[in-house]
């Protein structure tokens, strides 16, 4: 058993038999009354986000979560296969655990997989990827401050928004957290 002083971003708590990851936390000491800890928790399985408040010093259950780096190899039906680069062990991860990360999961990419008792909980992508996109041809006179148009990440088929001036086959940098265009990459 741990206490609320052990709460930090990324910690995984066991609440009502479910695993919850701490997204944000704040220790609050009001002028009147006792201190408390305000948290934003994300359900590891469903992705649901809730706000929860704990009294300062309250006992909480923490889960042991092992985070290790893996290399993405390929998709096999409804699971994605990753390899531990130290032991060369391969593990299948279900599509539900991978979630929206599949939109930015490039072959041979390095990811971090969080596991609890041998079960994959979630995967963490690098904050950005460099990939080639397919889009309509750019038009003469389009400026970077102008509008955007649809583009498709060639490796995954996911659609994103890019500036109007980009040409088909351009290599770009994309933020994996929200899918935003970060810039053009010169080869």
mmCIF file of C-alpha atoms in Angstrom:
data_model
loop_
_atom_site.group_PDB
_atom_site.id
_atom_site.type_symbol
_atom_site.label_atom_id
_atom_site.label_comp_id
_atom_site.label_asym_id
_atom_site.label_seq_id
_atom_site.Cartn_x
_atom_site.Cartn_y
_atom_site.Cartn_z
ATOM 1 C CA UNK A 1 0.000 0.000 0.000
ATOM 2 C CA UNK A 2 1.178 3.488 -0.845
ATOM 3 C CA UNK A 3 -0.141 6.884 0.148
ATOM 4 C CA UNK A 4 -1.195 9.957 -1.823
ATOM 5 C CA UNK A 5 2.346 11.353 -1.509
ATOM 6 C CA UNK A 6 3.426 8.627 -3.969
ATOM 7 C CA UNK A 7 1.078 9.877 -6.719
ATOM 8 C CA UNK A 8 2.932 11.182 -9.768
ATOM 9 C CA UNK A 9 2.268 11.449 -13.510
ATOM 10 C CA UNK A 10 2.376 8.031 -15.159
ATOM 11 C CA UNK A 11 1.782 6.090 -11.922
ATOM 12 C CA UNK A 12 -0.804 3.311 -12.228
ATOM 13 C CA UNK A 13 -3.345 2.921 -9.424
ATOM 14 C CA UNK A 14 -5.708 0.053 -8.686
ATOM 15 C CA UNK A 15 -9.182 1.449 -7.941
ATOM 16 C CA UNK A 16 -12.180 -0.888 -7.641
ATOM 17 C CA UNK A 17 -10.203 -3.678 -9.329
ATOM 18 C CA UNK A 18 -9.392 -1.568 -12.397
ATOM 19 C CA UNK A 19 -6.111 -0.007 -13.484
ATOM 20 C CA UNK A 20 -6.013 3.797 -13.759
ATOM 21 C CA UNK A 21 -3.039 5.817 -15.012
ATOM 22 C CA UNK A 22 -2.398 9.251 -13.449
ATOM 23 C CA UNK A 23 -2.543 11.882 -16.206
ATOM 24 C CA UNK A 24 -2.338 14.946 -13.930
ATOM 25 C CA UNK A 25 -2.163 15.527 -10.199
ATOM 26 C CA UNK A 26 -2.129 18.522 -7.900
ATOM 27 C CA UNK A 27 -1.515 18.676 -4.134
ATOM 28 C CA UNK A 28 -3.862 21.303 -2.693
ATOM 29 C CA UNK A 29 -3.559 22.873 0.776
ATOM 30 C CA UNK A 30 -6.536 25.189 1.282
ATOM 31 C CA UNK A 31 -6.578 27.840 4.009
ATOM 32 C CA UNK A 32 -9.317 25.955 5.853
ATOM 33 C CA UNK A 33 -9.635 22.214 6.210
ATOM 34 C CA UNK A 34 -7.276 19.392 5.373
ATOM 35 C CA UNK A 35 -5.040 19.037 2.360
ATOM 36 C CA UNK A 36 -6.083 16.878 -0.582
ATOM 37 C CA UNK A 37 -4.795 15.577 -3.905
ATOM 38 C CA UNK A 38 -6.786 16.354 -7.066
ATOM 39 C CA UNK A 39 -6.082 13.904 -9.898
ATOM 40 C CA UNK A 40 -7.098 13.237 -13.478
ATOM 41 C CA UNK A 41 -7.071 9.469 -14.086
ATOM 42 C CA UNK A 42 -7.278 7.525 -17.348
ATOM 43 C CA UNK A 43 -8.612 3.977 -17.379
ATOM 44 C CA UNK A 44 -5.837 1.854 -18.871
ATOM 45 C CA UNK A 45 -8.226 -0.541 -20.629
ATOM 46 C CA UNK A 46 -11.108 1.669 -21.813
ATOM 47 C CA UNK A 47 -9.327 5.046 -22.071
ATOM 48 C CA UNK A 48 -12.060 6.785 -20.053
ATOM 49 C CA UNK A 49 -10.783 9.885 -18.207
ATOM 50 C CA UNK A 50 -12.192 10.850 -14.779
ATOM 51 C CA UNK A 51 -11.371 13.391 -12.079
ATOM 52 C CA UNK A 52 -10.829 11.963 -8.598
ATOM 53 C CA UNK A 53 -9.927 13.626 -5.303
ATOM 54 C CA UNK A 54 -8.067 11.887 -2.478
ATOM 55 C CA UNK A 55 -7.576 13.132 1.092
ATOM 56 C CA UNK A 56 -3.908 13.815 1.846
ATOM 57 C CA UNK A 57 -2.251 10.781 3.411
ATOM 58 C CA UNK A 58 -4.959 8.357 2.256
ATOM 59 C CA UNK A 59 -3.809 4.839 1.409
ATOM 60 C CA UNK A 60 -3.923 3.869 -2.270
ATOM 61 C CA UNK A 61 -3.135 0.687 -4.198
ATOM 62 C CA UNK A 62 -0.447 1.010 -6.856
ATOM 63 C CA UNK A 63 0.165 -1.474 -9.650
ATOM 64 C CA UNK A 64 3.578 -2.592 -10.785
ATOM 65 C CA UNK A 65 3.985 -1.483 -14.376
ATOM 66 C CA UNK A 66 7.018 -2.491 -16.413
ATOM 67 C CA UNK A 67 7.802 -0.115 -19.295
ATOM 68 C CA UNK A 68 10.159 -1.482 -21.938
ATOM 69 C CA UNK A 69 11.213 -0.461 -25.419
ATOM 70 C CA UNK A 70 10.020 -2.622 -28.301
ATOM 71 C CA UNK A 71 10.357 -2.459 -32.070
ATOM 72 C CA UNK A 72 7.218 -2.720 -34.191
ATOM 73 C CA UNK A 73 7.515 -5.534 -36.738
ATOM 74 C CA UNK A 74 4.190 -6.176 -38.495
ATOM 75 C CA UNK A 75 0.422 -6.531 -38.192
ATOM 76 C CA UNK A 76 -0.898 -10.091 -37.945
ATOM 77 C CA UNK A 77 -4.677 -10.135 -38.306
ATOM 78 C CA UNK A 78 -6.124 -8.224 -35.341
ATOM 79 C CA UNK A 79 -2.860 -8.017 -33.410
ATOM 80 C CA UNK A 80 0.372 -6.112 -33.821
ATOM 81 C CA UNK A 81 3.695 -7.893 -33.303
ATOM 82 C CA UNK A 82 6.512 -6.161 -31.407
ATOM 83 C CA UNK A 83 10.043 -7.378 -30.639
ATOM 84 C CA UNK A 84 12.093 -6.779 -27.498
ATOM 85 C CA UNK A 85 15.401 -5.533 -28.928
ATOM 86 C CA UNK A 86 17.385 -6.964 -25.982
ATOM 87 C CA UNK A 87 16.033 -10.534 -25.906
ATOM 88 C CA UNK A 88 14.525 -10.710 -29.436
ATOM 89 C CA UNK A 89 11.290 -12.059 -27.893
ATOM 90 C CA UNK A 90 8.216 -11.210 -29.946
ATOM 91 C CA UNK A 91 4.904 -10.301 -28.346
ATOM 92 C CA UNK A 92 1.509 -9.837 -29.989
ATOM 93 C CA UNK A 93 -0.494 -6.811 -28.824
ATOM 94 C CA UNK A 94 -4.219 -6.635 -29.562
ATOM 95 C CA UNK A 95 -5.683 -3.867 -31.689
ATOM 96 C CA UNK A 96 -7.696 -2.571 -28.712
ATOM 97 C CA UNK A 97 -4.492 -2.020 -26.688
ATOM 98 C CA UNK A 98 -2.748 -0.316 -29.632
ATOM 99 C CA UNK A 99 -5.782 1.936 -30.156
ATOM 100 C CA UNK A 100 -5.299 5.135 -32.175
ATOM 101 C CA UNK A 101 -1.518 4.683 -32.092
ATOM 102 C CA UNK A 102 -1.940 2.410 -35.148
ATOM 103 C CA UNK A 103 -2.435 5.553 -37.256
ATOM 104 C CA UNK A 104 1.198 6.581 -36.664
ATOM 105 C CA UNK A 105 2.816 3.156 -36.189
ATOM 106 C CA UNK A 106 5.545 2.847 -38.808
ATOM 107 C CA UNK A 107 7.400 -0.381 -39.563
ATOM 108 C CA UNK A 108 10.568 -0.787 -37.431
ATOM 109 C CA UNK A 109 9.508 2.117 -35.167
ATOM 110 C CA UNK A 110 10.602 2.021 -31.537
ATOM 111 C CA UNK A 111 7.764 2.265 -28.980
ATOM 112 C CA UNK A 112 7.414 1.840 -25.227
ATOM 113 C CA UNK A 113 4.990 -0.827 -24.062
ATOM 114 C CA UNK A 114 3.669 -0.724 -20.486
ATOM 115 C CA UNK A 115 2.952 -4.171 -19.073
ATOM 116 C CA UNK A 116 1.307 -5.359 -15.854
ATOM 117 C CA UNK A 117 1.819 -9.027 -14.898
ATOM 118 C CA UNK A 118 2.800 -9.853 -18.484
ATOM 119 C CA UNK A 119 -0.257 -8.200 -20.041
ATOM 120 C CA UNK A 120 0.265 -5.194 -22.349
ATOM 121 C CA UNK A 121 -1.654 -2.186 -21.020
ATOM 122 C CA UNK A 122 -0.872 0.531 -23.575
ATOM 123 C CA UNK A 123 1.833 1.672 -25.970
ATOM 124 C CA UNK A 124 3.606 5.015 -26.082
ATOM 125 C CA UNK A 125 4.784 6.328 -29.443
ATOM 126 C CA UNK A 126 7.614 8.799 -29.947
ATOM 127 C CA UNK A 127 6.202 12.356 -29.908
ATOM 128 C CA UNK A 128 6.750 12.764 -33.645
ATOM 129 C CA UNK A 129 7.322 10.680 -36.756
ATOM 130 C CA UNK A 130 8.850 11.405 -40.151
ATOM 131 C CA UNK A 131 6.942 9.878 -43.045
ATOM 132 C CA UNK A 132 5.886 10.420 -46.641
ATOM 133 C CA UNK A 133 2.398 11.693 -47.494
ATOM 134 C CA UNK A 134 0.182 11.434 -50.556
ATOM 135 C CA UNK A 135 -1.864 14.519 -51.444
ATOM 136 C CA UNK A 136 -3.221 16.646 -54.257
ATOM 137 C CA UNK A 137 -0.544 18.669 -56.080
ATOM 138 C CA UNK A 138 0.380 22.014 -54.552
ATOM 139 C CA UNK A 139 -0.837 25.128 -56.318
ATOM 140 C CA UNK A 140 1.334 28.028 -57.434
ATOM 141 C CA UNK A 141 1.033 30.957 -55.049
ATOM 142 C CA UNK A 142 -0.183 28.966 -52.039
ATOM 143 C CA UNK A 143 1.446 30.227 -48.867
ATOM 144 C CA UNK A 144 2.284 28.453 -45.633
ATOM 145 C CA UNK A 145 -0.045 30.766 -43.702
ATOM 146 C CA UNK A 146 -2.998 29.803 -45.883
ATOM 147 C CA UNK A 147 -5.431 26.940 -45.494
ATOM 148 C CA UNK A 148 -4.953 23.209 -45.303
ATOM 149 C CA UNK A 149 -5.825 20.186 -47.378
ATOM 150 C CA UNK A 150 -6.178 16.444 -46.773
ATOM 151 C CA UNK A 151 -3.157 14.169 -47.038
ATOM 152 C CA UNK A 152 -2.742 10.460 -46.432
ATOM 153 C CA UNK A 153 0.183 8.893 -44.570
ATOM 154 C CA UNK A 154 1.396 6.374 -47.156
ATOM 155 C CA UNK A 155 2.608 3.800 -44.582
ATOM 156 C CA UNK A 156 -0.617 3.637 -42.531
ATOM 157 C CA UNK A 157 -3.399 5.134 -44.676
ATOM 158 C CA UNK A 158 -4.350 7.649 -41.946
ATOM 159 C CA UNK A 159 -5.609 11.048 -43.135
ATOM 160 C CA UNK A 160 -4.159 14.302 -41.749
ATOM 161 C CA UNK A 161 -4.253 18.014 -42.588
ATOM 162 C CA UNK A 162 -1.245 19.649 -44.278
ATOM 163 C CA UNK A 163 -0.605 23.121 -45.756
ATOM 164 C CA UNK A 164 -1.790 23.782 -49.319
ATOM 165 C CA UNK A 165 1.746 24.204 -50.729
ATOM 166 C CA UNK A 166 2.853 20.584 -50.085
ATOM 167 C CA UNK A 167 3.471 18.383 -53.105
ATOM 168 C CA UNK A 168 2.552 14.703 -53.456
ATOM 169 C CA UNK A 169 5.232 12.393 -52.002
ATOM 170 C CA UNK A 170 6.674 15.043 -49.654
ATOM 171 C CA UNK A 171 8.358 13.805 -46.474
ATOM 172 C CA UNK A 172 6.858 15.506 -43.410
ATOM 173 C CA UNK A 173 7.144 15.495 -39.621
ATOM 174 C CA UNK A 174 3.890 14.749 -37.754
ATOM 175 C CA UNK A 175 3.014 15.054 -34.044
ATOM 176 C CA UNK A 176 1.721 11.622 -32.917
ATOM 177 C CA UNK A 177 -0.270 13.073 -29.996
ATOM 178 C CA UNK A 178 -2.740 15.029 -32.144
ATOM 179 C CA UNK A 179 -1.800 14.332 -35.776
ATOM 180 C CA UNK A 180 -0.753 17.907 -36.478
ATOM 181 C CA UNK A 181 1.695 18.865 -39.216
ATOM 182 C CA UNK A 182 5.052 19.990 -37.749
ATOM 183 C CA UNK A 183 7.012 20.722 -40.905
ATOM 184 C CA UNK A 184 8.542 19.519 -44.119
ATOM 185 C CA UNK A 185 11.663 17.337 -43.933
ATOM 186 C CA UNK A 186 14.341 17.755 -46.571
ATOM 187 C CA UNK A 187 15.880 14.508 -47.721
#
